[in-house]
mmCIF file with all atom_site columns, C-alpha atoms in Angstrom:
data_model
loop_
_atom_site.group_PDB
_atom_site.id
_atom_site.type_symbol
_atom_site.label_atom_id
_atom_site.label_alt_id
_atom_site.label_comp_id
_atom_site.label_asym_id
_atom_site.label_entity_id
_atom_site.label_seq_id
_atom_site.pdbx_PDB_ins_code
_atom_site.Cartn_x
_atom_site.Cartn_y
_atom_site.Cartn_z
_atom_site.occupancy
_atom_site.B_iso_or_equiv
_atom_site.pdbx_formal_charge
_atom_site.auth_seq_id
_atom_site.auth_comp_id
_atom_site.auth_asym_id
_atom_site.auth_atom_id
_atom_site.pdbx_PDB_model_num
ATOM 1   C CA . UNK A 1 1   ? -1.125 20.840  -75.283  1.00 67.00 ? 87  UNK A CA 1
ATOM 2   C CA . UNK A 1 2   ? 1.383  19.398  -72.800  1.00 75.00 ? 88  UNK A CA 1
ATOM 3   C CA . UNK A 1 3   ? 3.907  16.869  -72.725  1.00 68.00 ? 89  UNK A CA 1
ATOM 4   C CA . UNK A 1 4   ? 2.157  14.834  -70.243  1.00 77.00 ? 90  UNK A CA 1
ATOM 5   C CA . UNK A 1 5   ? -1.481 15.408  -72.264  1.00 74.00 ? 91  UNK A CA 1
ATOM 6   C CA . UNK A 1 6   ? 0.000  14.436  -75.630  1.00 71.00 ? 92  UNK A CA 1
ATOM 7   C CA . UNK A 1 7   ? 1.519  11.287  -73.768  1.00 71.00 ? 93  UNK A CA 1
ATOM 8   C CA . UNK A 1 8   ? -1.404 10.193  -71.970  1.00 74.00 ? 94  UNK A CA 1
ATOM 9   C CA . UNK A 1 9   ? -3.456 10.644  -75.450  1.00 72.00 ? 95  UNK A CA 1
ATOM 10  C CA . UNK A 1 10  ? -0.785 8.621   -77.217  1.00 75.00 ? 96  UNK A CA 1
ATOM 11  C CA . UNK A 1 11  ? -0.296 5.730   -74.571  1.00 78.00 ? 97  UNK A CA 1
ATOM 12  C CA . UNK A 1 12  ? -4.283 4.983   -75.208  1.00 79.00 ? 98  UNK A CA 1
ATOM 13  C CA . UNK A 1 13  ? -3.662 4.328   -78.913  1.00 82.00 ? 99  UNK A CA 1
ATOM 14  C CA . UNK A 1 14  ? -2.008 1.554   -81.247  1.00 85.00 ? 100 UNK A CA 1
ATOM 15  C CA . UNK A 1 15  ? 1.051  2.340   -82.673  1.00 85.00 ? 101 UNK A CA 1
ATOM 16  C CA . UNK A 1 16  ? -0.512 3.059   -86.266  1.00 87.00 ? 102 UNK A CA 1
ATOM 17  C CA . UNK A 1 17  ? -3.082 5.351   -85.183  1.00 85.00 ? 103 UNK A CA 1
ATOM 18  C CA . UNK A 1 18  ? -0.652 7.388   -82.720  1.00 84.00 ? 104 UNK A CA 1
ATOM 19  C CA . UNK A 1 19  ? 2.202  7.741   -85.820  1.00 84.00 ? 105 UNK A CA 1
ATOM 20  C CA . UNK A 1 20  ? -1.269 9.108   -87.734  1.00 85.00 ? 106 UNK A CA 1
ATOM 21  C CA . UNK A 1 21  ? -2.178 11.204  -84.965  1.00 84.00 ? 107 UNK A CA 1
ATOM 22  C CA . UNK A 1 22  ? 2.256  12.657  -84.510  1.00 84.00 ? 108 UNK A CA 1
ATOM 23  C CA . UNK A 1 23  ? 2.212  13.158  -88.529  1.00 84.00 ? 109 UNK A CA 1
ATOM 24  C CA . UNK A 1 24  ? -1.266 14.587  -88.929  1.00 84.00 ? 110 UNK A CA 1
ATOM 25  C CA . UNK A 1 25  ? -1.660 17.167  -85.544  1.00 82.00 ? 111 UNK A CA 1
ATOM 26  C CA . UNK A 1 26  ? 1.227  18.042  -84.331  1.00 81.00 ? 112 UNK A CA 1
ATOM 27  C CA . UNK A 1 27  ? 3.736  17.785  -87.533  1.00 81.00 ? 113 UNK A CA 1
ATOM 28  C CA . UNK A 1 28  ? 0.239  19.137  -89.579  1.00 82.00 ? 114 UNK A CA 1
ATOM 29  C CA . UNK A 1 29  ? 1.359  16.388  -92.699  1.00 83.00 ? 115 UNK A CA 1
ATOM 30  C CA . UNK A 1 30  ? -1.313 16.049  -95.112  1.00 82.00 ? 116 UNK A CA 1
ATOM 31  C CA . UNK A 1 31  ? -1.491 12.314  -95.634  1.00 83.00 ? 117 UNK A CA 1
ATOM 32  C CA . UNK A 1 32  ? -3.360 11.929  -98.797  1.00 85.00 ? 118 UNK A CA 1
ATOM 33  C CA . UNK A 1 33  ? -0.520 14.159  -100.551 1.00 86.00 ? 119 UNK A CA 1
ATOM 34  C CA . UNK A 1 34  ? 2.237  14.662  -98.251  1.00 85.00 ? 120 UNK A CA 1
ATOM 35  C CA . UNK A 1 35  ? 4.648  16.054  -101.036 1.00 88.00 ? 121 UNK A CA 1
ATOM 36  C CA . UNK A 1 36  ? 2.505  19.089  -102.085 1.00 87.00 ? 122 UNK A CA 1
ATOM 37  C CA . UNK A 1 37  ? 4.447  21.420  -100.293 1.00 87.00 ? 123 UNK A CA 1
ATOM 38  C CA . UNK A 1 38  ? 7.745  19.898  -100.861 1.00 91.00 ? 124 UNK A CA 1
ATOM 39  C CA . UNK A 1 39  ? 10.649 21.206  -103.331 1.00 95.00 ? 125 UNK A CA 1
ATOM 40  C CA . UNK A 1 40  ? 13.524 18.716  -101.964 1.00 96.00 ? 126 UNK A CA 1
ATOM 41  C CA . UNK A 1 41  ? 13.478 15.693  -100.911 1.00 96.00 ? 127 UNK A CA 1
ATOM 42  C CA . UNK A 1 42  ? 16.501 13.989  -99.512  1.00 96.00 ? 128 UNK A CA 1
ATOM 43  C CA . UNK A 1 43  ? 16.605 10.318  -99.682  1.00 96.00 ? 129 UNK A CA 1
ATOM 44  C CA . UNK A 1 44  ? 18.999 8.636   -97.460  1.00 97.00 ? 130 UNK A CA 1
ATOM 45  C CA . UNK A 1 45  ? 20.065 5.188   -98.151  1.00 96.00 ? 131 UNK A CA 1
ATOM 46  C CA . UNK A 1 46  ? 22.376 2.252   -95.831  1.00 94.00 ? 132 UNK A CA 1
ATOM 47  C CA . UNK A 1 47  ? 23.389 0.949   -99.232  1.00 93.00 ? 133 UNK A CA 1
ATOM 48  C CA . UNK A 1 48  ? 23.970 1.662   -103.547 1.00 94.00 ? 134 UNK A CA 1
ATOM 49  C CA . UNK A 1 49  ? 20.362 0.983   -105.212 1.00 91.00 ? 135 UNK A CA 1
ATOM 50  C CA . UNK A 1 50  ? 19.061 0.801   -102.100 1.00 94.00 ? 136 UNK A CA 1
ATOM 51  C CA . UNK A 1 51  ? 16.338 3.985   -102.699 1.00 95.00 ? 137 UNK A CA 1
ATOM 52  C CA . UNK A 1 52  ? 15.981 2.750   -105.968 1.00 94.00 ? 138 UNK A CA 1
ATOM 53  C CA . UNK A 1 53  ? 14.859 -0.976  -105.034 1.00 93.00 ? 139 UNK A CA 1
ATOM 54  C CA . UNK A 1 54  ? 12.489 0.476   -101.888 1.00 93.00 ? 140 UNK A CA 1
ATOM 55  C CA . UNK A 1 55  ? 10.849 3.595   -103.426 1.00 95.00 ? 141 UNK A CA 1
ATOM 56  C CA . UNK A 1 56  ? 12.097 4.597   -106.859 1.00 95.00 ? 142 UNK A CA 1
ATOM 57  C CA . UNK A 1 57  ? 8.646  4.821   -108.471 1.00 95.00 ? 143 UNK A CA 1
ATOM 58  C CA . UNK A 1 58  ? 8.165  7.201   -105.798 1.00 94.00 ? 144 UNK A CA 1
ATOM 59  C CA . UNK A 1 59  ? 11.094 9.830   -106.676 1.00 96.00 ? 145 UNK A CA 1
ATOM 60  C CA . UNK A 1 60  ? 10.912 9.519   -110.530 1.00 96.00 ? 146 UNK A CA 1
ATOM 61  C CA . UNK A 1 61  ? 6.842  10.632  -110.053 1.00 95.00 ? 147 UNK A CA 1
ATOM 62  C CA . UNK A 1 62  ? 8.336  13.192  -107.407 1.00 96.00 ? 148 UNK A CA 1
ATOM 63  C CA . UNK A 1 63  ? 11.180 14.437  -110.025 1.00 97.00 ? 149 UNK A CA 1
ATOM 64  C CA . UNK A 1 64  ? 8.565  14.641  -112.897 1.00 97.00 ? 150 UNK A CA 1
ATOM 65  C CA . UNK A 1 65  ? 6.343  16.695  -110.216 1.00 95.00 ? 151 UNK A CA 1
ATOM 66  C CA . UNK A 1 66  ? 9.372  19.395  -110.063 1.00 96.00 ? 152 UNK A CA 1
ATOM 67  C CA . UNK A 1 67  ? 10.796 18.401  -106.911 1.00 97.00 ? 153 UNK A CA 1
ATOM 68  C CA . UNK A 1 68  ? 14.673 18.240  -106.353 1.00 97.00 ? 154 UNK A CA 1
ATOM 69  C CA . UNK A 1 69  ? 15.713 14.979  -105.280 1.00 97.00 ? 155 UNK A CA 1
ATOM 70  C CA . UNK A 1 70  ? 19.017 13.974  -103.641 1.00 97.00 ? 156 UNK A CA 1
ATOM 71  C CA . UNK A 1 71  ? 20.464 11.348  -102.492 1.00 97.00 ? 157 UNK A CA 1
ATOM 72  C CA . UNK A 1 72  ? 22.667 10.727  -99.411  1.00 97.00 ? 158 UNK A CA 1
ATOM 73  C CA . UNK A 1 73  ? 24.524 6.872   -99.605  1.00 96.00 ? 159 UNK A CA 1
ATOM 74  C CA . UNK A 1 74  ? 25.831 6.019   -96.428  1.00 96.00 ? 160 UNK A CA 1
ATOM 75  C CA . UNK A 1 75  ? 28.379 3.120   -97.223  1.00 94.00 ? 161 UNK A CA 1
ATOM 76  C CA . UNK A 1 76  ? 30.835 2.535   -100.383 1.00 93.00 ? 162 UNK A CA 1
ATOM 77  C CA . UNK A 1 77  ? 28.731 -1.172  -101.840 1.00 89.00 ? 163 UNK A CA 1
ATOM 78  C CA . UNK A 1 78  ? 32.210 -2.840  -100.974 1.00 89.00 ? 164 UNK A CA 1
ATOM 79  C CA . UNK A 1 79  ? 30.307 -5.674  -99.548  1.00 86.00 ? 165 UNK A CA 1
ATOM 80  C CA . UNK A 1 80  ? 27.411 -6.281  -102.201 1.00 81.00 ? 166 UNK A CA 1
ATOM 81  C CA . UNK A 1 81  ? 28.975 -9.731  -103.755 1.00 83.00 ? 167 UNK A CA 1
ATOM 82  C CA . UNK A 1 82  ? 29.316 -12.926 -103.991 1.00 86.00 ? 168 UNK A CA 1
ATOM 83  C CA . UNK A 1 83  ? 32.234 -13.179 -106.524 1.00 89.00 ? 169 UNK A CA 1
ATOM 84  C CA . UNK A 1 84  ? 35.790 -13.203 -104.656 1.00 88.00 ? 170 UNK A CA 1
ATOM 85  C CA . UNK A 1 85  ? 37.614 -12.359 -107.639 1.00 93.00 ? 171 UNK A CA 1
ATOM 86  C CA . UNK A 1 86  ? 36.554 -8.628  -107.254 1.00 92.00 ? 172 UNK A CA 1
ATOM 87  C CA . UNK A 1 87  ? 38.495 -6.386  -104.841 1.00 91.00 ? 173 UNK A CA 1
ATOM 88  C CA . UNK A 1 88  ? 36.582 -4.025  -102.547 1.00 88.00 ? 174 UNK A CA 1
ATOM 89  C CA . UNK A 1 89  ? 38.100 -1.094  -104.256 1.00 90.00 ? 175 UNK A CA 1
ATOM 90  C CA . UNK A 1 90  ? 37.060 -2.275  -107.192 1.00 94.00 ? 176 UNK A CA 1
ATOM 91  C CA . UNK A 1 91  ? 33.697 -3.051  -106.190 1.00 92.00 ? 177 UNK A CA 1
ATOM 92  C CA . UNK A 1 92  ? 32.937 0.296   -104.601 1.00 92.00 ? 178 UNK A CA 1
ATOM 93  C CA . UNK A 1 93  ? 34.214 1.742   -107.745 1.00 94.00 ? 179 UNK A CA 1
ATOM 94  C CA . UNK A 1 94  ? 31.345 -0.283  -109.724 1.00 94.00 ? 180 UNK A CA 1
ATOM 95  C CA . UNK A 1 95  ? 28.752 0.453   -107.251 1.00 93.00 ? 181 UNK A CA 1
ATOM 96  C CA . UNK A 1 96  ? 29.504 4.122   -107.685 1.00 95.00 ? 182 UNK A CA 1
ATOM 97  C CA . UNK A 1 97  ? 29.042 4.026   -111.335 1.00 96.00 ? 183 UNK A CA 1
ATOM 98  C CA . UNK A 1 98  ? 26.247 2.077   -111.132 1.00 95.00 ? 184 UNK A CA 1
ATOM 99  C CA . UNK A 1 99  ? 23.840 4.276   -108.638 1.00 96.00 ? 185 UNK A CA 1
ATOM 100 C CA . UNK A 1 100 ? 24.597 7.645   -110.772 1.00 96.00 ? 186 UNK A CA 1
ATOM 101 C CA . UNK A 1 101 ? 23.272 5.489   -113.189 1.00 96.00 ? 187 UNK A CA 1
ATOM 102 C CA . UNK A 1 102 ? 20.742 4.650   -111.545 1.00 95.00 ? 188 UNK A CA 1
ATOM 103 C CA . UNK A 1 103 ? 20.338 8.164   -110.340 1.00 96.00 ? 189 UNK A CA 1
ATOM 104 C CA . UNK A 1 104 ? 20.275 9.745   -113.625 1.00 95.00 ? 190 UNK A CA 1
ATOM 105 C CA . UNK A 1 105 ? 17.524 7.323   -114.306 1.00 95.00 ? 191 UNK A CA 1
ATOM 106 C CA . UNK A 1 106 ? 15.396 8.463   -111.673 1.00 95.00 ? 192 UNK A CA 1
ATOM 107 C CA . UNK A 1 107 ? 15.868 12.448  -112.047 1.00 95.00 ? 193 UNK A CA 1
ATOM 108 C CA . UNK A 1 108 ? 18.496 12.409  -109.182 1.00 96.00 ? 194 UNK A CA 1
ATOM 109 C CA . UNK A 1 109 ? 20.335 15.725  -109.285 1.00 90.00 ? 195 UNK A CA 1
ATOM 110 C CA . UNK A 1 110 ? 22.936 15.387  -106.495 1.00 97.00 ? 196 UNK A CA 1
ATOM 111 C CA . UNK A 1 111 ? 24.354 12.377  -104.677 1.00 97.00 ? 197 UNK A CA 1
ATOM 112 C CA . UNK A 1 112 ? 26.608 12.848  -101.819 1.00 98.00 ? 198 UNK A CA 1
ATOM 113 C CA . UNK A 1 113 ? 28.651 10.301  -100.802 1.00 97.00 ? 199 UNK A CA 1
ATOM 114 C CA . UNK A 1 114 ? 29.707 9.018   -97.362  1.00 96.00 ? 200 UNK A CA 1
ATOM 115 C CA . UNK A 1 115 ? 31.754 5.840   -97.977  1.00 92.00 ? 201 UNK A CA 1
ATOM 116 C CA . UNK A 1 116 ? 31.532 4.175   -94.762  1.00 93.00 ? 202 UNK A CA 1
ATOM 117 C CA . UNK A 1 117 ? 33.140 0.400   -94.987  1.00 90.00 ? 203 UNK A CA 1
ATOM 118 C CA . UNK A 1 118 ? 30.205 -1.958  -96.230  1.00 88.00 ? 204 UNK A CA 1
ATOM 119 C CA . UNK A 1 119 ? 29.927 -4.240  -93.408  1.00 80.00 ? 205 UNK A CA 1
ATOM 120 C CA . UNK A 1 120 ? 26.557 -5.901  -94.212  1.00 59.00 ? 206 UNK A CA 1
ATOM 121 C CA . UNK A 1 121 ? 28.112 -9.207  -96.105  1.00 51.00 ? 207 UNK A CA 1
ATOM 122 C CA . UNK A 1 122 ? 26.344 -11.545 -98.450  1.00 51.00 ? 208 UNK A CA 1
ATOM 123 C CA . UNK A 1 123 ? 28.909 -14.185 -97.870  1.00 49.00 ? 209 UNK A CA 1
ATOM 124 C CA . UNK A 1 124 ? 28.027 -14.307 -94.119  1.00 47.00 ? 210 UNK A CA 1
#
């Protein structure tokens, strides 16, 4: 199939049923189980907890399944509070402790770490 056949058949859908259509013909996902075939799965989160608050029911079944599950954390937490008596080093240093935690929890078995600078602020 062409470029130009696969766009005109898109460009006559709704976004749903085209995303169906990408994931199901052309990426050949099985949507009723798309983790059979899967051994890692790399979960990539803005934020500490963050993969744990959206999906974490998700990974623990996946980790009890056998599947290796990792977790990439884009940012250090500096920015996740309200109380100004805590430094951002400090912070970060919390947040850390807290996801492998977390982590542990959920079956994680690697977390690699990026430590960008927070910038997403509650106080804002």
């Amino acid at each position: 199939m062409s470029f130009e056949m696969l766009n005109q058949m898109l460009g006559s859908l709704d976004q749903k049923k085209a995303v169906k259509f990408l994931l199901q013909n052309i990426l050949r996902i099985d949507l009723d189980n798309p983790f059979e075939n899967v051994e890692k799965v790399l979960c990539i989160q803005p934020h500490p907890d963050d993969c744990e608050l959206a999906v974490g029911e998700i990974l623990a079944k996946l980790f009890l399944e056998g599947k290796e599950i990792v977790y990439l954390t884009l940012t250090d937490g500096t920015m996740g509070t309200r109380d100004p008596m805590i430094s951002p080093q400090e912070l970060a240093g919390i947040r850390k402790k807290e996801q492998e935690k977390a982590a542990k929890v959920i079956g994680v078995k690697k977390l690699i770490w990026f430590d960008y600078k927070d910038t997403a602020s509650l106080l804002s």
